[in-house]
Short mmCIF file of C-alpha atoms in Angstrom, two decimals:
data_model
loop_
_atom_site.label_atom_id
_atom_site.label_comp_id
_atom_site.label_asym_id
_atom_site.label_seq_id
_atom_site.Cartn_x
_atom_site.Cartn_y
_atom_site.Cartn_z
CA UNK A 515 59.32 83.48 66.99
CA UNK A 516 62.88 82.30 66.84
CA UNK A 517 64.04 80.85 63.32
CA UNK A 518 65.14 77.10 63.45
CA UNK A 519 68.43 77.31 61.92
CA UNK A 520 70.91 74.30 60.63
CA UNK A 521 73.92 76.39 59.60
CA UNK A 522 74.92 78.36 62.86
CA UNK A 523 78.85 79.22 62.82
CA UNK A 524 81.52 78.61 65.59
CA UNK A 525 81.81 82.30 66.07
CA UNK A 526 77.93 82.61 66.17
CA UNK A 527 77.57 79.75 68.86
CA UNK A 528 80.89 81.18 71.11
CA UNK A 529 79.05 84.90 71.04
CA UNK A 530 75.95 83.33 72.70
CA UNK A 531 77.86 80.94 74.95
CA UNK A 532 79.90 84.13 76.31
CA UNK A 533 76.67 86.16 76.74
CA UNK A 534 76.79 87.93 80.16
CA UNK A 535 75.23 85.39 82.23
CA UNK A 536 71.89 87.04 83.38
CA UNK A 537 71.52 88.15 79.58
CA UNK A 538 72.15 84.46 78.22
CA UNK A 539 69.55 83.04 81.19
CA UNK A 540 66.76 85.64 79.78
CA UNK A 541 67.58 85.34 76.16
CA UNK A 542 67.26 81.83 76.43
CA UNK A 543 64.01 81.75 78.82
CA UNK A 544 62.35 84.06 76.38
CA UNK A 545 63.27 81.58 73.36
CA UNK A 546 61.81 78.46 75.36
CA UNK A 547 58.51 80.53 76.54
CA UNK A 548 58.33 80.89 72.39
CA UNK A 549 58.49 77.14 71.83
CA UNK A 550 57.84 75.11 74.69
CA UNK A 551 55.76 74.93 77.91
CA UNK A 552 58.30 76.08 80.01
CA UNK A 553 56.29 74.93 83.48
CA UNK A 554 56.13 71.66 81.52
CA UNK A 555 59.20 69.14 82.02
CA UNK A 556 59.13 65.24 81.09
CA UNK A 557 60.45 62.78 83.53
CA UNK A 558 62.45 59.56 81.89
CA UNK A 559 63.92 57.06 83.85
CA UNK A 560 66.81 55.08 82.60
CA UNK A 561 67.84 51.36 83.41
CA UNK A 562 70.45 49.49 82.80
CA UNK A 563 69.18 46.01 80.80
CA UNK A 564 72.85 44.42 80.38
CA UNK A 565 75.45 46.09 82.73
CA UNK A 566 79.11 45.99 82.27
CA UNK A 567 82.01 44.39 80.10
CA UNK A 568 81.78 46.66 77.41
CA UNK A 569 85.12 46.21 75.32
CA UNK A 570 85.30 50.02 74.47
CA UNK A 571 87.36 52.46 76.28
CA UNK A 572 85.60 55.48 76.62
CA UNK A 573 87.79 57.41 79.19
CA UNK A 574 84.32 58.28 81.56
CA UNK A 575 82.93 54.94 81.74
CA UNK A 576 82.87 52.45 84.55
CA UNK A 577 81.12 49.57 82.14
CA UNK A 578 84.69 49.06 80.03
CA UNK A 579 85.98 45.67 80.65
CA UNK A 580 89.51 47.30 80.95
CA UNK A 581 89.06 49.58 84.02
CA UNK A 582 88.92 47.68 87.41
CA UNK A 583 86.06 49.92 88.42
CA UNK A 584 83.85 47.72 90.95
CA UNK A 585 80.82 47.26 88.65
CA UNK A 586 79.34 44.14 87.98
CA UNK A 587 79.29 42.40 84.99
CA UNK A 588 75.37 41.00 84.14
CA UNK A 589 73.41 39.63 81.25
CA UNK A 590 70.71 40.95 79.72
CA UNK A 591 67.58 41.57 81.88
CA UNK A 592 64.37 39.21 81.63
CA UNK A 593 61.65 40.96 80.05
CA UNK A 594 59.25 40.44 82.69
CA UNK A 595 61.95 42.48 85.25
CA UNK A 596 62.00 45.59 82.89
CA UNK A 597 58.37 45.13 82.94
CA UNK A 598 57.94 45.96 86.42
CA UNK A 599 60.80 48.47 86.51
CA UNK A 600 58.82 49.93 83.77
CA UNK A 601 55.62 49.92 85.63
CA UNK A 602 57.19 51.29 88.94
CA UNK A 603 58.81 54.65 86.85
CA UNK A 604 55.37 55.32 85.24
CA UNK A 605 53.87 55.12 88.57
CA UNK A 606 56.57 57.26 89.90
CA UNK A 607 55.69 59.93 87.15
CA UNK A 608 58.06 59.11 84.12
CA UNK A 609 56.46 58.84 80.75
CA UNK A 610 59.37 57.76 78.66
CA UNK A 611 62.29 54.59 79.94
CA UNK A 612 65.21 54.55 78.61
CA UNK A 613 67.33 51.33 78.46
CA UNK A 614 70.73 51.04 78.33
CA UNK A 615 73.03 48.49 77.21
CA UNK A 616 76.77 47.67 77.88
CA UNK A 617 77.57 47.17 73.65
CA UNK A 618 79.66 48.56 71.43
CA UNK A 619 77.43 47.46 68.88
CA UNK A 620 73.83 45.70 68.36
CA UNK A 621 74.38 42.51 66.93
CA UNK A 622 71.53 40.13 65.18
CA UNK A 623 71.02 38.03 67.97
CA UNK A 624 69.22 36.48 70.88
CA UNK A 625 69.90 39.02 72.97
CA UNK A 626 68.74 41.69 70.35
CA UNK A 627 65.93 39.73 69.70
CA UNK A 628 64.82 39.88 73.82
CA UNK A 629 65.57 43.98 73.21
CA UNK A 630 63.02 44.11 70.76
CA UNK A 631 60.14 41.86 73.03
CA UNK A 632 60.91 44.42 75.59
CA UNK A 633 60.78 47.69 73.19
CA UNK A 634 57.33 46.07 72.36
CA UNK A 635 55.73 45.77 76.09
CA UNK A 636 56.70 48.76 77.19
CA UNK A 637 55.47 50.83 74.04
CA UNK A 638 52.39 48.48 75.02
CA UNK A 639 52.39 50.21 78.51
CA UNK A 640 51.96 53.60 76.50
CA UNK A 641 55.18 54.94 77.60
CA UNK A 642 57.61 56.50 75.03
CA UNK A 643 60.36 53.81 74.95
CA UNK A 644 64.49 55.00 74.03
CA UNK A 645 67.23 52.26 74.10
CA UNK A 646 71.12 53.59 73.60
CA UNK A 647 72.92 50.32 72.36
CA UNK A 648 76.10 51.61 71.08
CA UNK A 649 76.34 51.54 67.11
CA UNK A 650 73.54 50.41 65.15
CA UNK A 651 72.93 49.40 61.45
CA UNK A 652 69.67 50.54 58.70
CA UNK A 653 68.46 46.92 59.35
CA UNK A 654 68.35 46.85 63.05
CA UNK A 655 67.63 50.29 63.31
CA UNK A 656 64.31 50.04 61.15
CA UNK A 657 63.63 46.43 63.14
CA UNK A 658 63.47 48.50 66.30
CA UNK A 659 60.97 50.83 64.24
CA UNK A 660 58.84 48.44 63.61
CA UNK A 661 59.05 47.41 67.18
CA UNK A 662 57.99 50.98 68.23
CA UNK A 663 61.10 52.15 69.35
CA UNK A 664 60.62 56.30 70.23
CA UNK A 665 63.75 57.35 70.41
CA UNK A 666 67.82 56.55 70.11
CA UNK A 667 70.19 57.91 72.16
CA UNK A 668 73.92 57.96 70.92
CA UNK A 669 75.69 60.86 72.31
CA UNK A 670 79.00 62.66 70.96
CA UNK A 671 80.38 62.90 73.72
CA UNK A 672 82.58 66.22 72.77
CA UNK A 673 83.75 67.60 70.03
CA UNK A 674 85.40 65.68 66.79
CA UNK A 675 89.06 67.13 67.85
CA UNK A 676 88.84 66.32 70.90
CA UNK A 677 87.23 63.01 70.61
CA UNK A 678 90.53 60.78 70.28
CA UNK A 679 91.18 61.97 73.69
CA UNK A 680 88.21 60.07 74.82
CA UNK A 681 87.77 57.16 72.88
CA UNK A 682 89.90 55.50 70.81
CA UNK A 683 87.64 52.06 69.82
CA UNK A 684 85.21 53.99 67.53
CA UNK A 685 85.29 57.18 65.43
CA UNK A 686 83.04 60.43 65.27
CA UNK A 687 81.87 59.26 62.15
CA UNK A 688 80.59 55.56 63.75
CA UNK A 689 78.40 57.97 66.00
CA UNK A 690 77.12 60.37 63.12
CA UNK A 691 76.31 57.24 60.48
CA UNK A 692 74.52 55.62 63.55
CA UNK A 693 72.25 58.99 63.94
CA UNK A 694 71.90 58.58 60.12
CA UNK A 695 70.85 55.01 60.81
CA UNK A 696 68.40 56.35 63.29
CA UNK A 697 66.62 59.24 61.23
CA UNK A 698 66.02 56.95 58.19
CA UNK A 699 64.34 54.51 60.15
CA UNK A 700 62.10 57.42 61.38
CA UNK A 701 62.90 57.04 65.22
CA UNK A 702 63.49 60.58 67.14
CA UNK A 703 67.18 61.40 67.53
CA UNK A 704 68.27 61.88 71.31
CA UNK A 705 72.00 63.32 71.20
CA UNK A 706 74.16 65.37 73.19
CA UNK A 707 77.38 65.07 75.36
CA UNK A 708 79.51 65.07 78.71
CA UNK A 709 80.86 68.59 79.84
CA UNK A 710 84.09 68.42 82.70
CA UNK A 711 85.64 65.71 80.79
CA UNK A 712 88.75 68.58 80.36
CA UNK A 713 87.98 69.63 76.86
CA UNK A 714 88.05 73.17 76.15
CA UNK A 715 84.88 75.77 76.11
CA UNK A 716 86.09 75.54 72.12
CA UNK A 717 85.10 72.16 72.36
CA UNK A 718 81.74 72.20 73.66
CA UNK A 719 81.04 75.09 71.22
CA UNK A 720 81.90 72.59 68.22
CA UNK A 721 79.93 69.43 69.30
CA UNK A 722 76.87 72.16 69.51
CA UNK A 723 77.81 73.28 66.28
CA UNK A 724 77.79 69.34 64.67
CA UNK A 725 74.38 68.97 66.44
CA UNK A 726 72.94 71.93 65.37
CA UNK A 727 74.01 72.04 62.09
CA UNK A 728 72.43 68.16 61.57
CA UNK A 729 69.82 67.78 58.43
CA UNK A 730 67.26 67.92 61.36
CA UNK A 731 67.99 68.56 65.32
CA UNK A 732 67.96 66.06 67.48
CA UNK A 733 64.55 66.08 69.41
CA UNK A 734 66.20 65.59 72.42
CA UNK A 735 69.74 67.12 73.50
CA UNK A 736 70.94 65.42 77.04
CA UNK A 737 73.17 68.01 78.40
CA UNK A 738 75.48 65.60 81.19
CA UNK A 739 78.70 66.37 83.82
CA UNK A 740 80.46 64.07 84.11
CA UNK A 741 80.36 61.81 87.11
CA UNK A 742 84.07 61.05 88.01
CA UNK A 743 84.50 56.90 88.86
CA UNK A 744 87.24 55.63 90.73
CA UNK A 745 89.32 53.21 87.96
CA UNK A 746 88.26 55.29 84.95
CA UNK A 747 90.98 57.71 83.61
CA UNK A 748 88.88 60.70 84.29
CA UNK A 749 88.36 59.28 88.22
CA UNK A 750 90.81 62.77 89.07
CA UNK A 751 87.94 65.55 87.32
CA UNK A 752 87.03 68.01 89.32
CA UNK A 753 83.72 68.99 89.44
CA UNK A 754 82.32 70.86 86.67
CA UNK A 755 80.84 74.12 87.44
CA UNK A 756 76.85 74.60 87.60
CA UNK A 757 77.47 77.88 85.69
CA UNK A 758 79.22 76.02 83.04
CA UNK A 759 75.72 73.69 83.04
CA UNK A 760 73.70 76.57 82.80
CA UNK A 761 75.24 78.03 79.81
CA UNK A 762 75.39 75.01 78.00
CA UNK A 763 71.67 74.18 78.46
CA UNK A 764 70.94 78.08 77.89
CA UNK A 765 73.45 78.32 74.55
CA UNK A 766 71.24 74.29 73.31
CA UNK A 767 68.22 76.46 73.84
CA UNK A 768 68.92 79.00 71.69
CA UNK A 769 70.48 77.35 69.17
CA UNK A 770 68.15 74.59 68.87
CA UNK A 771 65.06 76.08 70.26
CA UNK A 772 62.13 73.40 69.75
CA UNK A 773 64.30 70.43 70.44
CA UNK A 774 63.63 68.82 74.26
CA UNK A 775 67.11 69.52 76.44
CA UNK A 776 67.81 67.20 79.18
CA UNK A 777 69.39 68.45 82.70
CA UNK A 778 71.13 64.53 82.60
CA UNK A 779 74.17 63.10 84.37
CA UNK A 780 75.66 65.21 87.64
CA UNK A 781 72.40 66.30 89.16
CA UNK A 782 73.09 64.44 92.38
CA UNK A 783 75.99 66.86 93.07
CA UNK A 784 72.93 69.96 92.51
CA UNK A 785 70.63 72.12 94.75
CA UNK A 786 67.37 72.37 94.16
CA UNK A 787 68.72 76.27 93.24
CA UNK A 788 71.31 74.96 90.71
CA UNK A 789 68.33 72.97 89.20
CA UNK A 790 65.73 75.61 89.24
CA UNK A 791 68.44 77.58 87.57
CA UNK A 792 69.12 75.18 84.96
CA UNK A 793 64.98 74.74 84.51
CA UNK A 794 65.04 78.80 84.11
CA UNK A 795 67.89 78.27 81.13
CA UNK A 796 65.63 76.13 79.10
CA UNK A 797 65.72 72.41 80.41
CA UNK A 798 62.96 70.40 80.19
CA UNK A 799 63.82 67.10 80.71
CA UNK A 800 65.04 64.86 83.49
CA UNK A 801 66.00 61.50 84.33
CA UNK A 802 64.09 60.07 87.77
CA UNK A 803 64.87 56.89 89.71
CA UNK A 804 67.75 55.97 92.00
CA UNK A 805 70.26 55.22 89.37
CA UNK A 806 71.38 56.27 85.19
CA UNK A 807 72.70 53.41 84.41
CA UNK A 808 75.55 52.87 86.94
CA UNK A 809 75.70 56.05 88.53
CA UNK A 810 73.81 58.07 91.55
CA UNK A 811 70.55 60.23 90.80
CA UNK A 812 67.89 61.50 92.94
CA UNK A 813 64.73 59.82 93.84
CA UNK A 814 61.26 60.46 91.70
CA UNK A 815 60.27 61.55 95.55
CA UNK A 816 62.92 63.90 95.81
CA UNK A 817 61.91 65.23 92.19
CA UNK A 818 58.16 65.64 93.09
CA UNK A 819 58.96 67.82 95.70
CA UNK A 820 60.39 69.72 93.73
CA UNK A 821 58.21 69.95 90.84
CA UNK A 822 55.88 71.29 93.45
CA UNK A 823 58.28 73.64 94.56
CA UNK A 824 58.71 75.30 91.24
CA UNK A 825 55.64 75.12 89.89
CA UNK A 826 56.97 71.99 87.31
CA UNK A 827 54.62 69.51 85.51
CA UNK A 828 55.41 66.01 84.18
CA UNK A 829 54.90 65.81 80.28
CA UNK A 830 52.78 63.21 78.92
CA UNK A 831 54.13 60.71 76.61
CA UNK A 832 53.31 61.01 72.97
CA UNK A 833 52.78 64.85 73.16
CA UNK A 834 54.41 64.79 69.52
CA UNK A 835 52.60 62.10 68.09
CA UNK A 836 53.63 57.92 68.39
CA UNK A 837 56.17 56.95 65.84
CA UNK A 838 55.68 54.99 62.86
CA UNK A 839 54.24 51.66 64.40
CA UNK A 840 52.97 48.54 62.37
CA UNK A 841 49.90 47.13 62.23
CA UNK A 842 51.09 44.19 64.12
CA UNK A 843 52.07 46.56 67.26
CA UNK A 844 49.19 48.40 67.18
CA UNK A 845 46.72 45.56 67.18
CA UNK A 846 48.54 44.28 70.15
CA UNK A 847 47.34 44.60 73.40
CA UNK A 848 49.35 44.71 76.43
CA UNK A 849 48.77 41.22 77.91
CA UNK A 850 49.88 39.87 74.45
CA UNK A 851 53.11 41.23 74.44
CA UNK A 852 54.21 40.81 78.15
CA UNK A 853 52.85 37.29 78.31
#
C-alpha cells in the first residue's frame, strides 16, 4: 500500500512528473486501484449563486469588475432557485453542489446569512454541499460548520513564485490561512489549481509540493485548464495540452494517493479518449451540468453516456462520513429548512 507522505521534495515530485508517460499512467493506476474504487467517480455540479463584479484581478477570470468580459453582473440567488437547481443535479446524478460566489471575501452579512439558509437545505437534500467564497475567517468558517457545510474550495491557483503574475489583490498566504480557517472548523479541504496559465512545469511541481506537504491533504485536489475568455489577460493562451492534464492528475495521484482528484475546468475542449485517459491516471471526480460557474461544460447526458461507456459509477454522497453537524441541523427535516 502506498505511504501517505507530507514531506515530498521538489526533486522527488519533478522525477514522477517526468516519468515516461505510459510508466507514470500505470504507476499511478496501480496507486489509485490501492486506495480508491477506481470504476467509482463522483459527479458535482457547480453553480454560480452571485455572478460577477468581483473587485479582484485574477488574470483568468471573467467575474473581475475590471475586465470588459461580457458577463453579467447578478445578486445573490434566492434560496428557493438553488433549491431546484439543487434538485435537478441530484436527479441528473451529482451527489455533491458546489456554489460559487463572485467575493473576494465573506463578509458578516445578509447575503452571508442567505449562504448559510442555502448550505442548510441542500445538506437537508442529503447531498454533500461545497461553497468557494473567496477568503474566509475562524468565525465564518466554523458558522458554515455548524451549517453543515462539506467542503471549501479555495484553490492556489499556481505556484507561490509565480503567483504575483496572476493576482496581485491577495497573497499566497490569504489562500493558505483561509485553508487553515477551513481545517479548524473541521470542513474537508478542496484545493488545487489552473494549468496553461504560462507558468512553468517548475511551477506546477511547487504548488503540488505546498499541497502535498499540508498538515493533512486536501480531500479533494481539482486539477483545471484554463479556459481562455475574451477581455481577461490570459484571453491569448493556447490550449493546454491533454498530456500535460494527464500527468498532472497522474503525478496528484501519486503524491497524494487517498485524496479525491477532480478532472475540472477545460473538459469541454476533451474526447471522450482524453477523458478516459485522464480517468485511467487517477481522476475521480467531475463537475456535470451545462456550466462551472461562467464557463462551458458538458451535459450530465453527455457524461452518462459515458460512464456507460467506460464502465464509470457515480459515488454516493457521504461515502466518508457527514461532517460535524449540530443538533439543530440534524433534527431538521427538509421541509423545515426550505420553507
Amino acid at each position: 500500500m502506498t505511504e501517505v507522505r507530507n514531506n515530498w521534495t521538489k526533486e522527488e515530485i519533478s522525477e514522477i512528473y517526468h516519468t515516461p508517460l505510459l510508466d507514470l499512467i500505470y504507476q499511478a493506476a496501480t496507486v489509485h486501484r490501492e486506495n480508491k474504487d477506481y470504476s467509482e467517480v463522483q459527479i458535482s455540479s457547480l453553480i454560480s449563486i452571485k455572478t460577477g463584479g468581483c473587485p479582484e484581478d485574477c488574470a483568468y477570470c471573467p467575474q473581475a469588475a475590471r475586465y470588459n468580459t461580457g458577463v453579467d453582473v447578478h445578486a445573490i440567488m434566492p434560496k428557493e432557485e438553488v433549491v431546484a437547481v439543487a434538485q435537478k443535479a441530484k436527479d441528473g446524478g451529482a451527489s455533491r453542489l458546489c456554489m460559487g460566489a463572485a467575493w473576494r471575501e465573506v463578509r458578516d452579512n445578509k447575503d452571508f446569512d442567505k449562504v448559510i439558509d442555502m448550505v442548510k437545505a441542500v445538506n437537508a437534500m442529503d447531498m454533500e454541499v461545497c461553497c468557494t467564497l473567496g477568503m474566509l475567517t475562524e468565525s465564518q468558517a466554523q458558522r458554515l460548520a455548524d451549517a453543515g457545510l462539506y467542503a471549501y474550495n479555495h484553490n492556489l491557483d499556481t505556484s507561490e513564485d509565480d503567483y504575483k503574475r496572476i493576482i496581485t489583490t491577495r497573497t499566497y498566504d490569504d489562500r493558505l490561512q483561509t485553508l487553515e480557517h477551513v481545517r479548524k472548523a473541521k470542513i474537508t479541504v478542496c484545493s488545487g489549481g489552473i494549468i496553461g496559465l504560462g507558468e512553468t512545469v517548475e511551477d506546477r511541481i511547487s504548488m503540488l509540493k505546498t499541497l502535498s506537504n499540508l498538515p493533512k491533504h486536501p480531500e479533494s485536489v481539482p486539477i483545471n485548464a484554463l479556459v481562455p475568455v475574451k477581455g481577461t489577460p490570459l484571453a491569448d493562451q493556447p490550449r493546454v495540452s491533454v498530456w500535460d492534464m494527464v500527468r498532472m492528475i497522474a503525478t496528484t495521484r501519486i503524491i497524494m494517493p487517498k485524496t479525491v482528484v477532480r478532472l475540472s475546468a477545460g473538459r469541454t475542449e476533451m474526447s471522450t479518449v482524453e477523458q478516459a485517459m485522464c480517468f485511467m491516471a487517477g481522476a475521480n471526480s467531475l463537475f456535470a451540468g451545462e456550466k462551472l460557474l461562467t464557463t462551458p461544460n458538458p451535459s450530465f447526458d453527455t457524461d452518462m453516456a459515458m460512464f456507460e461507456l467506460l464502465g464509470l459509477t457515480p459515488r454516493k454522497a457521504f461515502k466518508n462520513g457527514r461532517p460535524n453537524e449540530s443538533k439543530e441541523i440534524k433534527e431538521m427535516s427538509i421541509n423545515e429548512v426550505i420553507g
